[in-house]
Structure formats: structure tokens, C-alpha cells
GROMACS .gro file of C-alpha atoms in nm:
model
  211
    1UNK     CA    1   0.001   0.001   0.000
    2UNK     CA    2   0.096   0.361  -0.035
    3UNK     CA    3   0.121   0.390   0.343
    4UNK     CA    4   0.354   0.091   0.370
    5UNK     CA    5   0.571   0.230   0.095
    6UNK     CA    6   0.600   0.560   0.278
    7UNK     CA    7   0.682   0.398   0.610
    8UNK     CA    8   0.937   0.149   0.484
    9UNK     CA    9   1.235   0.371   0.396
   10UNK     CA   10   1.205   0.566   0.722
   11UNK     CA   11   1.195   0.247   0.933
   12UNK     CA   12   1.499   0.119   0.745
   13UNK     CA   13   1.669   0.449   0.813
   14UNK     CA   14   1.579   0.416   1.182
   15UNK     CA   15   1.727   0.066   1.189
   16UNK     CA   16   2.046   0.191   1.031
   17UNK     CA   17   2.058   0.474   1.285
   18UNK     CA   18   2.016   0.227   1.570
   19UNK     CA   19   2.302   0.014   1.438
   20UNK     CA   20   2.536   0.314   1.423
   21UNK     CA   21   2.416   0.440   1.761
   22UNK     CA   22   2.478   0.106   1.931
   23UNK     CA   23   2.806   0.214   2.086
   24UNK     CA   24   2.807   0.490   2.343
   25UNK     CA   25   3.098   0.725   2.292
   26UNK     CA   26   3.195   1.021   2.509
   27UNK     CA   27   3.117   1.347   2.320
   28UNK     CA   28   3.037   1.116   2.025
   29UNK     CA   29   3.404   1.041   1.963
   30UNK     CA   30   3.588   0.867   2.251
   31UNK     CA   31   3.514   0.500   2.296
   32UNK     CA   32   3.482   0.348   2.642
   33UNK     CA   33   3.572  -0.011   2.559
   34UNK     CA   34   3.939  -0.105   2.582
   35UNK     CA   35   3.974   0.148   2.865
   36UNK     CA   36   4.129  -0.038   3.154
   37UNK     CA   37   4.208   0.051   3.513
   38UNK     CA   38   4.563  -0.067   3.575
   39UNK     CA   39   4.536  -0.074   3.952
   40UNK     CA   40   4.339  -0.364   4.093
   41UNK     CA   41   4.241  -0.176   4.410
   42UNK     CA   42   4.077   0.108   4.216
   43UNK     CA   43   3.875  -0.099   3.969
   44UNK     CA   44   3.555  -0.067   4.174
   45UNK     CA   45   3.602   0.306   4.232
   46UNK     CA   46   3.672   0.431   3.880
   47UNK     CA   47   3.345   0.401   3.686
   48UNK     CA   48   3.423   0.397   3.319
   49UNK     CA   49   3.283   0.100   3.125
   50UNK     CA   50   2.963  -0.083   3.048
   51UNK     CA   51   2.663   0.066   3.224
   52UNK     CA   52   2.857   0.376   3.326
   53UNK     CA   53   2.927   0.483   2.967
   54UNK     CA   54   2.760   0.815   2.874
   55UNK     CA   55   2.759   1.046   2.576
   56UNK     CA   56   2.792   1.352   2.795
   57UNK     CA   57   2.945   1.383   3.142
   58UNK     CA   58   2.634   1.563   3.263
   59UNK     CA   59   2.384   1.331   3.429
   60UNK     CA   60   2.238   1.545   3.713
   61UNK     CA   61   2.252   1.227   3.920
   62UNK     CA   62   2.206   1.230   4.296
   63UNK     CA   63   2.547   1.098   4.392
   64UNK     CA   64   2.568   1.255   4.738
   65UNK     CA   65   2.264   1.084   4.892
   66UNK     CA   66   2.437   0.766   4.999
   67UNK     CA   67   2.785   0.710   5.125
   68UNK     CA   68   2.964   0.534   4.842
   69UNK     CA   69   2.729   0.624   4.559
   70UNK     CA   70   2.971   0.870   4.402
   71UNK     CA   71   3.197   0.575   4.318
   72UNK     CA   72   2.926   0.487   4.063
   73UNK     CA   73   2.958   0.828   3.896
   74UNK     CA   74   3.137   0.829   3.560
   75UNK     CA   75   3.498   0.932   3.622
   76UNK     CA   76   3.481   1.203   3.351
   77UNK     CA   77   3.177   1.354   3.516
   78UNK     CA   78   3.359   1.362   3.850
   79UNK     CA   79   3.639   1.551   3.675
   80UNK     CA   80   3.384   1.797   3.533
   81UNK     CA   81   3.234   1.853   3.878
   82UNK     CA   82   3.580   1.918   4.022
   83UNK     CA   83   3.665   2.167   3.744
   84UNK     CA   84   3.354   2.366   3.840
   85UNK     CA   85   3.521   2.518   4.147
   86UNK     CA   86   3.608   2.850   4.311
   87UNK     CA   87   3.298   3.061   4.381
   88UNK     CA   88   3.264   3.239   4.048
   89UNK     CA   89   3.234   2.910   3.859
   90UNK     CA   90   2.995   2.730   4.096
   91UNK     CA   91   2.708   2.570   3.908
   92UNK     CA   92   2.846   2.643   3.559
   93UNK     CA   93   2.851   2.280   3.461
   94UNK     CA   94   2.812   2.339   3.084
   95UNK     CA   95   3.124   2.555   3.095
   96UNK     CA   96   3.309   2.281   3.286
   97UNK     CA   97   3.194   2.016   3.034
   98UNK     CA   98   3.330   2.227   2.748
   99UNK     CA   99   3.661   2.276   2.927
  100UNK     CA  100   3.697   1.899   2.969
  101UNK     CA  101   3.591   1.841   2.610
  102UNK     CA  102   3.860   2.075   2.478
  103UNK     CA  103   4.117   1.927   2.714
  104UNK     CA  104   4.036   1.578   2.582
  105UNK     CA  105   4.080   1.697   2.221
  106UNK     CA  106   4.421   1.842   2.313
  107UNK     CA  107   4.525   1.519   2.488
  108UNK     CA  108   4.429   1.315   2.183
  109UNK     CA  109   4.620   1.546   1.950
  110UNK     CA  110   4.935   1.533   2.162
  111UNK     CA  111   4.938   1.164   2.262
  112UNK     CA  112   4.731   0.988   1.991
  113UNK     CA  113   4.571   0.788   2.271
  114UNK     CA  114   4.217   0.763   2.399
  115UNK     CA  115   4.185   1.058   2.641
  116UNK     CA  116   3.959   0.855   2.873
  117UNK     CA  117   4.243   0.604   2.917
  118UNK     CA  118   4.489   0.886   2.980
  119UNK     CA  119   4.255   1.032   3.246
  120UNK     CA  120   4.216   0.693   3.415
  121UNK     CA  121   4.597   0.648   3.425
  122UNK     CA  122   4.631   1.000   3.569
  123UNK     CA  123   4.379   0.921   3.847
  124UNK     CA  124   4.556   0.592   3.923
  125UNK     CA  125   4.893   0.771   3.949
  126UNK     CA  126   4.773   1.092   4.109
  127UNK     CA  127   4.636   0.982   4.445
  128UNK     CA  128   4.863   0.923   4.747
  129UNK     CA  129   4.875   0.562   4.873
  130UNK     CA  130   4.994   0.657   5.222
  131UNK     CA  131   4.913   0.962   5.430
  132UNK     CA  132   4.971   1.082   5.782
  133UNK     CA  133   4.698   1.163   6.031
  134UNK     CA  134   4.715   1.357   6.356
  135UNK     CA  135   4.718   1.155   6.673
  136UNK     CA  136   4.719   1.371   6.979
  137UNK     CA  137   4.596   1.376   7.333
  138UNK     CA  138   4.659   1.635   7.603
  139UNK     CA  139   4.847   1.878   7.384
  140UNK     CA  140   5.112   1.640   7.247
  141UNK     CA  141   5.039   1.603   6.878
  142UNK     CA  142   5.225   1.360   6.658
  143UNK     CA  143   5.162   1.230   6.311
  144UNK     CA  144   5.092   0.863   6.241
  145UNK     CA  145   5.122   0.709   5.895
  146UNK     CA  146   4.806   0.540   5.761
  147UNK     CA  147   4.707   0.367   5.438
  148UNK     CA  148   4.465   0.560   5.216
  149UNK     CA  149   4.135   0.399   5.118
  150UNK     CA  150   4.077   0.350   4.742
  151UNK     CA  151   3.786   0.595   4.722
  152UNK     CA  152   3.989   0.867   4.891
  153UNK     CA  153   4.276   0.802   4.652
  154UNK     CA  154   4.044   0.863   4.357
  155UNK     CA  155   3.889   1.171   4.520
  156UNK     CA  156   4.227   1.319   4.606
  157UNK     CA  157   4.373   1.248   4.261
  158UNK     CA  158   4.084   1.428   4.088
  159UNK     CA  159   4.109   1.719   4.331
  160UNK     CA  160   4.487   1.751   4.289
  161UNK     CA  161   4.466   1.738   3.908
  162UNK     CA  162   4.203   2.014   3.896
  163UNK     CA  163   4.378   2.229   4.154
  164UNK     CA  164   4.705   2.200   3.963
  165UNK     CA  165   4.536   2.295   3.635
  166UNK     CA  166   4.356   2.589   3.799
  167UNK     CA  167   4.674   2.724   3.958
  168UNK     CA  168   4.879   2.700   3.641
  169UNK     CA  169   4.607   2.865   3.428
  170UNK     CA  170   4.558   3.157   3.669
  171UNK     CA  171   4.721   3.478   3.539
  172UNK     CA  172   4.863   3.288   3.245
  173UNK     CA  173   4.814   3.306   2.870
  174UNK     CA  174   4.739   2.931   2.858
  175UNK     CA  175   4.373   2.845   2.875
  176UNK     CA  176   4.232   2.625   3.152
  177UNK     CA  177   4.168   2.350   2.894
  178UNK     CA  178   4.536   2.347   2.789
  179UNK     CA  179   4.653   2.343   3.150
  180UNK     CA  180   4.410   2.062   3.237
  181UNK     CA  181   4.534   1.861   2.938
  182UNK     CA  182   4.897   1.916   3.044
  183UNK     CA  183   4.824   1.821   3.403
  184UNK     CA  184   4.639   1.501   3.305
  185UNK     CA  185   4.909   1.394   3.058
  186UNK     CA  186   5.191   1.457   3.305
  187UNK     CA  187   5.008   1.277   3.585
  188UNK     CA  188   4.941   0.981   3.353
  189UNK     CA  189   5.313   0.963   3.270
  190UNK     CA  190   5.404   0.999   3.637
  191UNK     CA  191   5.610   1.307   3.551
  192UNK     CA  192   5.706   1.539   3.837
  193UNK     CA  193   5.600   1.838   3.622
  194UNK     CA  194   5.250   1.748   3.736
  195UNK     CA  195   5.117   1.924   4.046
  196UNK     CA  196   4.927   1.607   4.147
  197UNK     CA  197   5.237   1.385   4.126
  198UNK     CA  198   5.449   1.641   4.318
  199UNK     CA  199   5.191   1.663   4.596
  200UNK     CA  200   5.144   1.286   4.606
  201UNK     CA  201   5.520   1.230   4.641
  202UNK     CA  202   5.538   1.492   4.914
  203UNK     CA  203   5.247   1.341   5.110
  204UNK     CA  204   5.395   0.990   5.080
  205UNK     CA  205   5.739   1.113   5.185
  206UNK     CA  206   5.598   1.279   5.497
  207UNK     CA  207   5.398   0.963   5.575
  208UNK     CA  208   5.710   0.747   5.537
  209UNK     CA  209   5.891   0.964   5.786
  210UNK     CA  210   5.607   0.926   6.037
  211UNK     CA  211   5.568   0.550   6.025
   0.00000   0.00000   0.00000
């Protein structure tokens, strides 16, 4: 029938669209499969594959309602939330998403690798594994070395990476996206040019002295 004839091409087109849209890619270009977390202790705390894959790191999810729920938040979205810092930028999530998007493009141009993988490596390398806490009673305060939980390692790595990028972009000709890309790449390489790696080494050195 005429109706069937009219419907057929569009349904075929829809099928073809579904086939091409089968794979979820970040910003429509970065694939999530083949991204691996190279630290066995952080596998459960860096959400990156399978059901966590998203096109945009902007889910408006309620990740603060339960204690460990933020571990289920896509790692790229956690980066975006951390970029959105210092009073004047609070709540400007679209701006933060664009900064991360540009940073990922820069990372891909400079390393020819999947930027999601580079970010995961940076988070694995950027968080301190040992820290020192204050133990004190009756005025005598001394530091005691403690192991850092996996979730805190991830949290601290993200925070250090964003803080480093923010500090190096402030009063500088380089844009925040360029600085974020530099910071992530250096942290992924374990280079001491990275603010996160410097801080991590310093924290671990202090902890070693306080064992």
C-alpha cells in the first residue's frame, strides 16, 4: 500500500541509525571499551565502562545521597564537577563540560591515545597511597602514617589534578583546557611536572617519615 511504501524507507533508516548508535561514545568520539584501570584496588572506584558509559558527562545524578554512591559516577563527570570550582564558577557545569571536552581533544592530538584512558591512568597515578593523620591527646600532637582507602585516593587524585590545572592557568596566557590537558598527561606519565604527582610524592614522603 501507499502507506507501507511511505513507512518502509524511514523504518529502514531508523534501523540503520540504531546500528550506528549502538556504541556509546563520550562526546560522540571517545570509545569506552578497551579502557582499563591498571590498579586492581581502584577498579571498583573508577566508573568507566559498560553501564557507566555516557555520551555527555552531565547526568544530574544524585550521587551525594548515599555514602559510596559517588563511586558509581562516571569518572569524567567527577572531573567535570571538580573543574567547576572556586565561587565564580559554581554551578556552571556546561562551561566545565566544554573545558573537559577541549582538554580531551588536546590530549588526543598530543598523545594519539584515547583521552579517557589517559585520564584513568592520571587518576591511578595521582592519588597518594599513604598519608599521615594527627594523633594527639593532652596537647602532644604527633603524626601517624596510615594507608589511604581506594575511594579517597580517587577523590584526592581528581582534586589535585584540577587544583594544579587551575593554579597554572591563573594569570597565564594558557587556557584552563590546555593546562588541564597538560596536568592530566603529566600525571598519567608519572612526571614530576605534574602538580598532582608532586603533591602525592610529598604526602607519601611525609607519611614514610612518620611511620
